[in-house]
Structure formats: structure tokens, C-alpha cells
């Protein structure tokens, strides 16, 4: 009668807020934090004024052009009628310009255009004990002309089960061969589950 699943009723989060941003949206505060961080690093490397000012300025500017693009990632927004993708270039210089002018490439995909959505989790091969990069956890959107892999946030349990139910109510086919939604609903750690599975 209310167009809700039992899971949504039990979890009490059927109406998760829309727009809902997955990933970290670019903000002035985040840019300011990165600028202050690199300011300290630049001062440290130049001996807090021991080197000529132009060495500090060169290091600071060059570092900002490299550091800021590395720290900013793509994000996507769940809206009532569309999914909005905010994508940055893979070229450092172009990405830096997109960040400075706050103009990522925006793609809006209406739910009616989605042919299939697949939830995928793959364990990342660790190349060293200091490799703390997350595993590959993606929502793969397929339209008639394009495929878009979207990175899922660490706290996927906050939105993914509800979003999957929402997509299904829009008539979108959702493939979950690894039963990821069920694991999230049960409160299990995806990292522990899939790494234990890989070791056995």
C-alpha cells in the first residue's frame, strides 16, 4: 500500500534523504584544509624560511597542483528522478582546473534509462604491508549506450539497501550475485567476509 519493502519498514529508513551524496563533495573547507596541510609541508621542506622565498613558493604551488587532484575523487548523487555523476579528469592539470572552478563533468542518468545495475565487490591484492587502499566496491550502471562504474562509500549500509529497493520500485533490474545487500542488512563487514572467503 505504501510502496515500501519490509526491510525498509524494519530498518526505519525508507525515506533516506534525497539528494543523497555518495563520496565526498568538494567544499571550501576541504580545500582550505589541504592548502594548510601543504603549507606546513612546504615550510618543513624549506627549513621554515631558511631557503629563499621563491623556492618555498615554487614548492608550494607545484605541490598544490599535484596534491589537490590526488585528494579529490569523483562522487555521485542520488536524486528523486536521476543519478547525478560528478566526474573529474584523469589528467592532473585538467583535474586541477575543474577543482579550482568547481566544474566537474556532470552526467545525469534518469532511472528510466538504466537497463541494469550490478553490485560488485572485489578484494584488492595488497602489494605491501603499507597498502591501505580500499577494496573495489562498485555499483555498475548500464544504459543502452554506456557503462558507469560508481565507487560505493565505506558506510554503504547507510544507503545501499534502501537505494536498491528504490531502484527496484523504479523498475530497474538490480543484480547482486554476491548477496552484498543481505550482508549489509545483517551488519556484517564486507571486508572480513570476502577476505575470509578468499583465504578459504
PDB file of C-alpha atoms in Angstrom:
ATOM      1  CA  UNK A   1       0.000   0.000   0.000  1.00  0.00           C
ATOM      2  CA  UNK A   2       2.867   2.394   0.833  1.00  0.00           C
ATOM      3  CA  UNK A   3       5.211   1.080  -1.882  1.00  0.00           C
ATOM      4  CA  UNK A   4       7.812   0.071   0.745  1.00  0.00           C
ATOM      5  CA  UNK A   5       9.711  -3.154   1.327  1.00  0.00           C
ATOM      6  CA  UNK A   6       9.607  -4.995   4.662  1.00  0.00           C
ATOM      7  CA  UNK A   7      13.321  -4.318   5.062  1.00  0.00           C
ATOM      8  CA  UNK A   8      12.733  -0.581   4.805  1.00  0.00           C
ATOM      9  CA  UNK A   9       9.920  -0.724   7.344  1.00  0.00           C
ATOM     10  CA  UNK A  10      12.011  -2.730   9.824  1.00  0.00           C
ATOM     11  CA  UNK A  11      15.105  -0.547   9.406  1.00  0.00           C
ATOM     12  CA  UNK A  12      13.061   2.625   9.714  1.00  0.00           C
ATOM     13  CA  UNK A  13      14.978   4.342   6.929  1.00  0.00           C
ATOM     14  CA  UNK A  14      12.707   4.102   3.923  1.00  0.00           C
ATOM     15  CA  UNK A  15      12.898   7.772   3.154  1.00  0.00           C
ATOM     16  CA  UNK A  16      16.643   8.314   3.183  1.00  0.00           C
ATOM     17  CA  UNK A  17      17.191  11.944   2.245  1.00  0.00           C
ATOM     18  CA  UNK A  18      17.386  12.886  -1.410  1.00  0.00           C
ATOM     19  CA  UNK A  19      19.585  14.266  -2.764  1.00  0.00           C
ATOM     20  CA  UNK A  20      21.998  11.844  -1.063  1.00  0.00           C
ATOM     21  CA  UNK A  21      25.682  12.261  -1.871  1.00  0.00           C
ATOM     22  CA  UNK A  22      27.886   9.168  -2.094  1.00  0.00           C
ATOM     23  CA  UNK A  23      31.525  10.124  -1.753  1.00  0.00           C
ATOM     24  CA  UNK A  24      32.969  13.428  -0.617  1.00  0.00           C
ATOM     25  CA  UNK A  25      31.637  16.544  -2.299  1.00  0.00           C
ATOM     26  CA  UNK A  26      34.153  19.305  -2.923  1.00  0.00           C
ATOM     27  CA  UNK A  27      33.931  22.061  -0.308  1.00  0.00           C
ATOM     28  CA  UNK A  28      35.810  25.230   0.574  1.00  0.00           C
ATOM     29  CA  UNK A  29      36.672  23.806   3.993  1.00  0.00           C
ATOM     30  CA  UNK A  30      38.267  20.736   2.450  1.00  0.00           C
ATOM     31  CA  UNK A  31      40.312  22.821   0.014  1.00  0.00           C
ATOM     32  CA  UNK A  32      41.417  25.113   2.832  1.00  0.00           C
ATOM     33  CA  UNK A  33      42.479  22.093   4.906  1.00  0.00           C
ATOM     34  CA  UNK A  34      44.559  20.708   2.024  1.00  0.00           C
ATOM     35  CA  UNK A  35      46.127  24.127   1.425  1.00  0.00           C
ATOM     36  CA  UNK A  36      47.111  24.469   5.092  1.00  0.00           C
ATOM     37  CA  UNK A  37      48.476  20.922   5.177  1.00  0.00           C
ATOM     38  CA  UNK A  38      50.702  21.533   2.141  1.00  0.00           C
ATOM     39  CA  UNK A  39      51.714  24.935   3.534  1.00  0.00           C
ATOM     40  CA  UNK A  40      53.129  23.195   6.607  1.00  0.00           C
ATOM     41  CA  UNK A  41      54.863  20.540   4.471  1.00  0.00           C
ATOM     42  CA  UNK A  42      56.379  23.213   2.215  1.00  0.00           C
ATOM     43  CA  UNK A  43      57.645  25.186   5.215  1.00  0.00           C
ATOM     44  CA  UNK A  44      59.118  21.990   6.656  1.00  0.00           C
ATOM     45  CA  UNK A  45      60.967  21.143   3.443  1.00  0.00           C
ATOM     46  CA  UNK A  46      62.327  24.686   3.077  1.00  0.00           C
ATOM     47  CA  UNK A  47      63.506  24.921   6.676  1.00  0.00           C
ATOM     48  CA  UNK A  48      60.827  27.391   7.809  1.00  0.00           C
ATOM     49  CA  UNK A  49      62.374  30.310   5.928  1.00  0.00           C
ATOM     50  CA  UNK A  50      65.926  29.004   5.619  1.00  0.00           C
ATOM     51  CA  UNK A  51      65.606  28.659   1.833  1.00  0.00           C
ATOM     52  CA  UNK A  52      64.881  31.675  -0.445  1.00  0.00           C
ATOM     53  CA  UNK A  53      61.201  32.640  -0.643  1.00  0.00           C
ATOM     54  CA  UNK A  54      60.951  31.702  -4.321  1.00  0.00           C
ATOM     55  CA  UNK A  55      61.972  28.098  -3.521  1.00  0.00           C
ATOM     56  CA  UNK A  56      59.147  27.922  -0.991  1.00  0.00           C
ATOM     57  CA  UNK A  57      56.675  29.495  -3.445  1.00  0.00           C
ATOM     58  CA  UNK A  58      57.682  27.121  -6.239  1.00  0.00           C
ATOM     59  CA  UNK A  59      57.401  24.065  -3.983  1.00  0.00           C
ATOM     60  CA  UNK A  60      54.044  25.218  -2.610  1.00  0.00           C
ATOM     61  CA  UNK A  61      52.459  25.951  -5.990  1.00  0.00           C
ATOM     62  CA  UNK A  62      53.803  22.797  -7.659  1.00  0.00           C
ATOM     63  CA  UNK A  63      52.723  20.699  -4.685  1.00  0.00           C
ATOM     64  CA  UNK A  64      49.213  22.139  -4.675  1.00  0.00           C
ATOM     65  CA  UNK A  65      48.785  21.302  -8.365  1.00  0.00           C
ATOM     66  CA  UNK A  66      49.683  17.677  -7.559  1.00  0.00           C
ATOM     67  CA  UNK A  67      48.295  17.212  -4.022  1.00  0.00           C
ATOM     68  CA  UNK A  68      44.807  18.646  -4.512  1.00  0.00           C
ATOM     69  CA  UNK A  69      43.871  16.471  -7.544  1.00  0.00           C
ATOM     70  CA  UNK A  70      45.118  13.340  -5.736  1.00  0.00           C
ATOM     71  CA  UNK A  71      42.974  14.116  -2.679  1.00  0.00           C
ATOM     72  CA  UNK A  72      39.726  14.851  -4.575  1.00  0.00           C
ATOM     73  CA  UNK A  73      37.686  11.965  -6.000  1.00  0.00           C
ATOM     74  CA  UNK A  74      34.582  11.505  -8.107  1.00  0.00           C
ATOM     75  CA  UNK A  75      31.257  11.452  -6.295  1.00  0.00           C
ATOM     76  CA  UNK A  76      27.647  10.765  -7.221  1.00  0.00           C
ATOM     77  CA  UNK A  77      24.296  11.988  -6.004  1.00  0.00           C
ATOM     78  CA  UNK A  78      21.082  10.002  -5.616  1.00  0.00           C
ATOM     79  CA  UNK A  79      18.190  12.235  -6.657  1.00  0.00           C
ATOM     80  CA  UNK A  80      14.472  11.599  -6.924  1.00  0.00           C
ATOM     81  CA  UNK A  81      14.416  11.176 -10.722  1.00  0.00           C
ATOM     82  CA  UNK A  82      18.076  10.784 -11.712  1.00  0.00           C
ATOM     83  CA  UNK A  83      21.543   9.749 -10.603  1.00  0.00           C
ATOM     84  CA  UNK A  84      23.990  12.630 -10.982  1.00  0.00           C
ATOM     85  CA  UNK A  85      27.612  11.673 -11.632  1.00  0.00           C
ATOM     86  CA  UNK A  86      30.312  14.241 -10.856  1.00  0.00           C
ATOM     87  CA  UNK A  87      33.449  13.104 -12.648  1.00  0.00           C
ATOM     88  CA  UNK A  88      36.947  14.583 -12.705  1.00  0.00           C
ATOM     89  CA  UNK A  89      39.521  14.189 -15.475  1.00  0.00           C
ATOM     90  CA  UNK A  90      42.361  11.695 -15.072  1.00  0.00           C
ATOM     91  CA  UNK A  91      44.813  14.356 -16.345  1.00  0.00           C
ATOM     92  CA  UNK A  92      46.299  16.215 -13.356  1.00  0.00           C
ATOM     93  CA  UNK A  93      46.296  19.697 -14.901  1.00  0.00           C
ATOM     94  CA  UNK A  94      42.751  19.450 -16.231  1.00  0.00           C
ATOM     95  CA  UNK A  95      41.512  17.996 -12.954  1.00  0.00           C
ATOM     96  CA  UNK A  96      43.141  20.844 -11.017  1.00  0.00           C
ATOM     97  CA  UNK A  97      41.280  23.373 -13.184  1.00  0.00           C
ATOM     98  CA  UNK A  98      37.990  21.521 -12.680  1.00  0.00           C
ATOM     99  CA  UNK A  99      38.542  21.640  -8.911  1.00  0.00           C
ATOM    100  CA  UNK A 100      39.528  25.327  -8.816  1.00  0.00           C
ATOM    101  CA  UNK A 101      36.437  26.357 -10.816  1.00  0.00           C
ATOM    102  CA  UNK A 102      34.254  23.656  -9.200  1.00  0.00           C
ATOM    103  CA  UNK A 103      33.243  22.300 -12.588  1.00  0.00           C
ATOM    104  CA  UNK A 104      33.425  18.515 -12.675  1.00  0.00           C
ATOM    105  CA  UNK A 105      31.841  16.798 -15.633  1.00  0.00           C
ATOM    106  CA  UNK A 106      28.211  16.269 -14.604  1.00  0.00           C
ATOM    107  CA  UNK A 107      26.178  13.442 -16.099  1.00  0.00           C
ATOM    108  CA  UNK A 108      22.534  12.937 -15.124  1.00  0.00           C
ATOM    109  CA  UNK A 109      21.096   9.489 -15.775  1.00  0.00           C
ATOM    110  CA  UNK A 110      17.306   9.106 -15.464  1.00  0.00           C
ATOM    111  CA  UNK A 111      16.300   5.860 -13.768  1.00  0.00           C
ATOM    112  CA  UNK A 112      14.216   5.014 -16.855  1.00  0.00           C
ATOM    113  CA  UNK A 113      17.469   4.856 -18.892  1.00  0.00           C
ATOM    114  CA  UNK A 114      19.058   2.223 -16.657  1.00  0.00           C
ATOM    115  CA  UNK A 115      18.968  -1.246 -18.155  1.00  0.00           C
ATOM    116  CA  UNK A 116      20.755  -2.965 -15.295  1.00  0.00           C
ATOM    117  CA  UNK A 117      22.593  -2.166 -12.057  1.00  0.00           C
ATOM    118  CA  UNK A 118      25.156  -4.645 -10.711  1.00  0.00           C
ATOM    119  CA  UNK A 119      26.681  -4.588  -7.225  1.00  0.00           C
ATOM    120  CA  UNK A 120      30.274  -5.810  -7.261  1.00  0.00           C
ATOM    121  CA  UNK A 121      32.900  -6.351  -4.548  1.00  0.00           C
ATOM    122  CA  UNK A 122      36.445  -7.472  -5.377  1.00  0.00           C
ATOM    123  CA  UNK A 123      39.320  -7.921  -2.968  1.00  0.00           C
ATOM    124  CA  UNK A 124      42.350  -5.779  -3.743  1.00  0.00           C
ATOM    125  CA  UNK A 125      45.684  -7.580  -3.887  1.00  0.00           C
ATOM    126  CA  UNK A 126      47.942  -5.972  -1.269  1.00  0.00           C
ATOM    127  CA  UNK A 127      51.394  -5.247  -2.656  1.00  0.00           C
ATOM    128  CA  UNK A 128      52.907  -4.274   0.704  1.00  0.00           C
ATOM    129  CA  UNK A 129      52.022  -4.092   4.428  1.00  0.00           C
ATOM    130  CA  UNK A 130      51.590  -0.328   3.938  1.00  0.00           C
ATOM    131  CA  UNK A 131      48.944  -0.682   1.214  1.00  0.00           C
ATOM    132  CA  UNK A 132      45.807   0.645   2.914  1.00  0.00           C
ATOM    133  CA  UNK A 133      43.804   1.311  -0.248  1.00  0.00           C
ATOM    134  CA  UNK A 134      40.220   0.033  -0.022  1.00  0.00           C
ATOM    135  CA  UNK A 135      38.890  -2.952  -1.936  1.00  0.00           C
ATOM    136  CA  UNK A 136      36.960  -2.482  -5.179  1.00  0.00           C
ATOM    137  CA  UNK A 137      33.335  -1.921  -4.167  1.00  0.00           C
ATOM    138  CA  UNK A 138      31.254  -0.632  -7.048  1.00  0.00           C
ATOM    139  CA  UNK A 139      27.772  -0.077  -8.332  1.00  0.00           C
ATOM    140  CA  UNK A 140      27.946  -0.673 -12.086  1.00  0.00           C
ATOM    141  CA  UNK A 141      25.266   1.188 -14.056  1.00  0.00           C
ATOM    142  CA  UNK A 142      24.461   0.021 -17.567  1.00  0.00           C
ATOM    143  CA  UNK A 143      22.458   2.076 -20.049  1.00  0.00           C
ATOM    144  CA  UNK A 144      21.811   1.344 -23.721  1.00  0.00           C
ATOM    145  CA  UNK A 145      24.988   3.172 -24.741  1.00  0.00           C
ATOM    146  CA  UNK A 146      27.347   3.319 -21.755  1.00  0.00           C
ATOM    147  CA  UNK A 147      28.549   1.603 -18.584  1.00  0.00           C
ATOM    148  CA  UNK A 148      29.398   3.651 -15.495  1.00  0.00           C
ATOM    149  CA  UNK A 149      31.268   2.122 -12.530  1.00  0.00           C
ATOM    150  CA  UNK A 150      30.493   4.094  -9.361  1.00  0.00           C
ATOM    151  CA  UNK A 151      32.542   3.744  -6.190  1.00  0.00           C
ATOM    152  CA  UNK A 152      30.458   2.891  -3.142  1.00  0.00           C
ATOM    153  CA  UNK A 153      31.214   4.685   0.109  1.00  0.00           C
ATOM    154  CA  UNK A 154      32.653   2.882   3.126  1.00  0.00           C
ATOM    155  CA  UNK A 155      29.337   3.173   5.013  1.00  0.00           C
ATOM    156  CA  UNK A 156      27.257   1.598   2.264  1.00  0.00           C
ATOM    157  CA  UNK A 157      24.860   0.162   4.865  1.00  0.00           C
ATOM    158  CA  UNK A 158      23.581   3.714   5.411  1.00  0.00           C
ATOM    159  CA  UNK A 159      22.066   3.921   1.934  1.00  0.00           C
ATOM    160  CA  UNK A 160      22.656   0.903  -0.337  1.00  0.00           C
ATOM    161  CA  UNK A 161      19.883  -1.478   0.845  1.00  0.00           C
ATOM    162  CA  UNK A 162      17.351   1.358   0.679  1.00  0.00           C
ATOM    163  CA  UNK A 163      18.667   2.553  -2.673  1.00  0.00           C
ATOM    164  CA  UNK A 164      18.406  -0.940  -4.157  1.00  0.00           C
ATOM    165  CA  UNK A 165      14.761  -1.140  -3.045  1.00  0.00           C
ATOM    166  CA  UNK A 166      14.176   2.313  -4.521  1.00  0.00           C
ATOM    167  CA  UNK A 167      15.711   1.242  -7.859  1.00  0.00           C
ATOM    168  CA  UNK A 168      13.585  -1.887  -7.976  1.00  0.00           C
ATOM    169  CA  UNK A 169      10.455   0.197  -7.418  1.00  0.00           C
ATOM    170  CA  UNK A 170      11.536   2.294 -10.417  1.00  0.00           C
ATOM    171  CA  UNK A 171      11.561  -0.891 -12.500  1.00  0.00           C
ATOM    172  CA  UNK A 172      15.382  -1.149 -12.649  1.00  0.00           C
ATOM    173  CA  UNK A 173      16.889  -4.651 -12.667  1.00  0.00           C
ATOM    174  CA  UNK A 174      19.437  -4.955  -9.849  1.00  0.00           C
ATOM    175  CA  UNK A 175      21.933  -7.853  -9.895  1.00  0.00           C
ATOM    176  CA  UNK A 176      23.503  -8.766  -6.551  1.00  0.00           C
ATOM    177  CA  UNK A 177      25.210 -12.139  -7.186  1.00  0.00           C
ATOM    178  CA  UNK A 178      27.383 -11.850  -4.054  1.00  0.00           C
ATOM    179  CA  UNK A 179      24.408 -11.114  -1.778  1.00  0.00           C
ATOM    180  CA  UNK A 180      26.030  -7.858  -0.660  1.00  0.00           C
ATOM    181  CA  UNK A 181      22.760  -6.204   0.352  1.00  0.00           C
ATOM    182  CA  UNK A 182      21.914  -9.130   2.629  1.00  0.00           C
ATOM    183  CA  UNK A 183      25.350  -8.895   4.259  1.00  0.00           C
ATOM    184  CA  UNK A 184      24.886  -5.166   4.843  1.00  0.00           C
ATOM    185  CA  UNK A 185      21.424  -5.658   6.333  1.00  0.00           C
ATOM    186  CA  UNK A 186      22.859  -8.293   8.698  1.00  0.00           C
ATOM    187  CA  UNK A 187      25.527  -5.787   9.761  1.00  0.00           C
ATOM    188  CA  UNK A 188      28.446  -7.894   8.546  1.00  0.00           C
ATOM    189  CA  UNK A 189      31.796  -6.422   7.494  1.00  0.00           C
ATOM    190  CA  UNK A 190      32.220  -6.856   3.747  1.00  0.00           C
ATOM    191  CA  UNK A 191      35.999  -6.695   4.112  1.00  0.00           C
ATOM    192  CA  UNK A 192      36.126  -9.526   6.641  1.00  0.00           C
ATOM    193  CA  UNK A 193      33.553 -11.627   4.802  1.00  0.00           C
ATOM    194  CA  UNK A 194      35.186 -11.514   1.360  1.00  0.00           C
ATOM    195  CA  UNK A 195      38.768 -11.769   2.594  1.00  0.00           C
ATOM    196  CA  UNK A 196      37.889 -14.787   4.736  1.00  0.00           C
ATOM    197  CA  UNK A 197      36.177 -16.300   1.690  1.00  0.00           C
ATOM    198  CA  UNK A 198      39.243 -15.634  -0.463  1.00  0.00           C
ATOM    199  CA  UNK A 199      41.557 -17.342   2.066  1.00  0.00           C
ATOM    200  CA  UNK A 200      39.404 -20.472   2.381  1.00  0.00           C
TER     201      UNK A 200
END
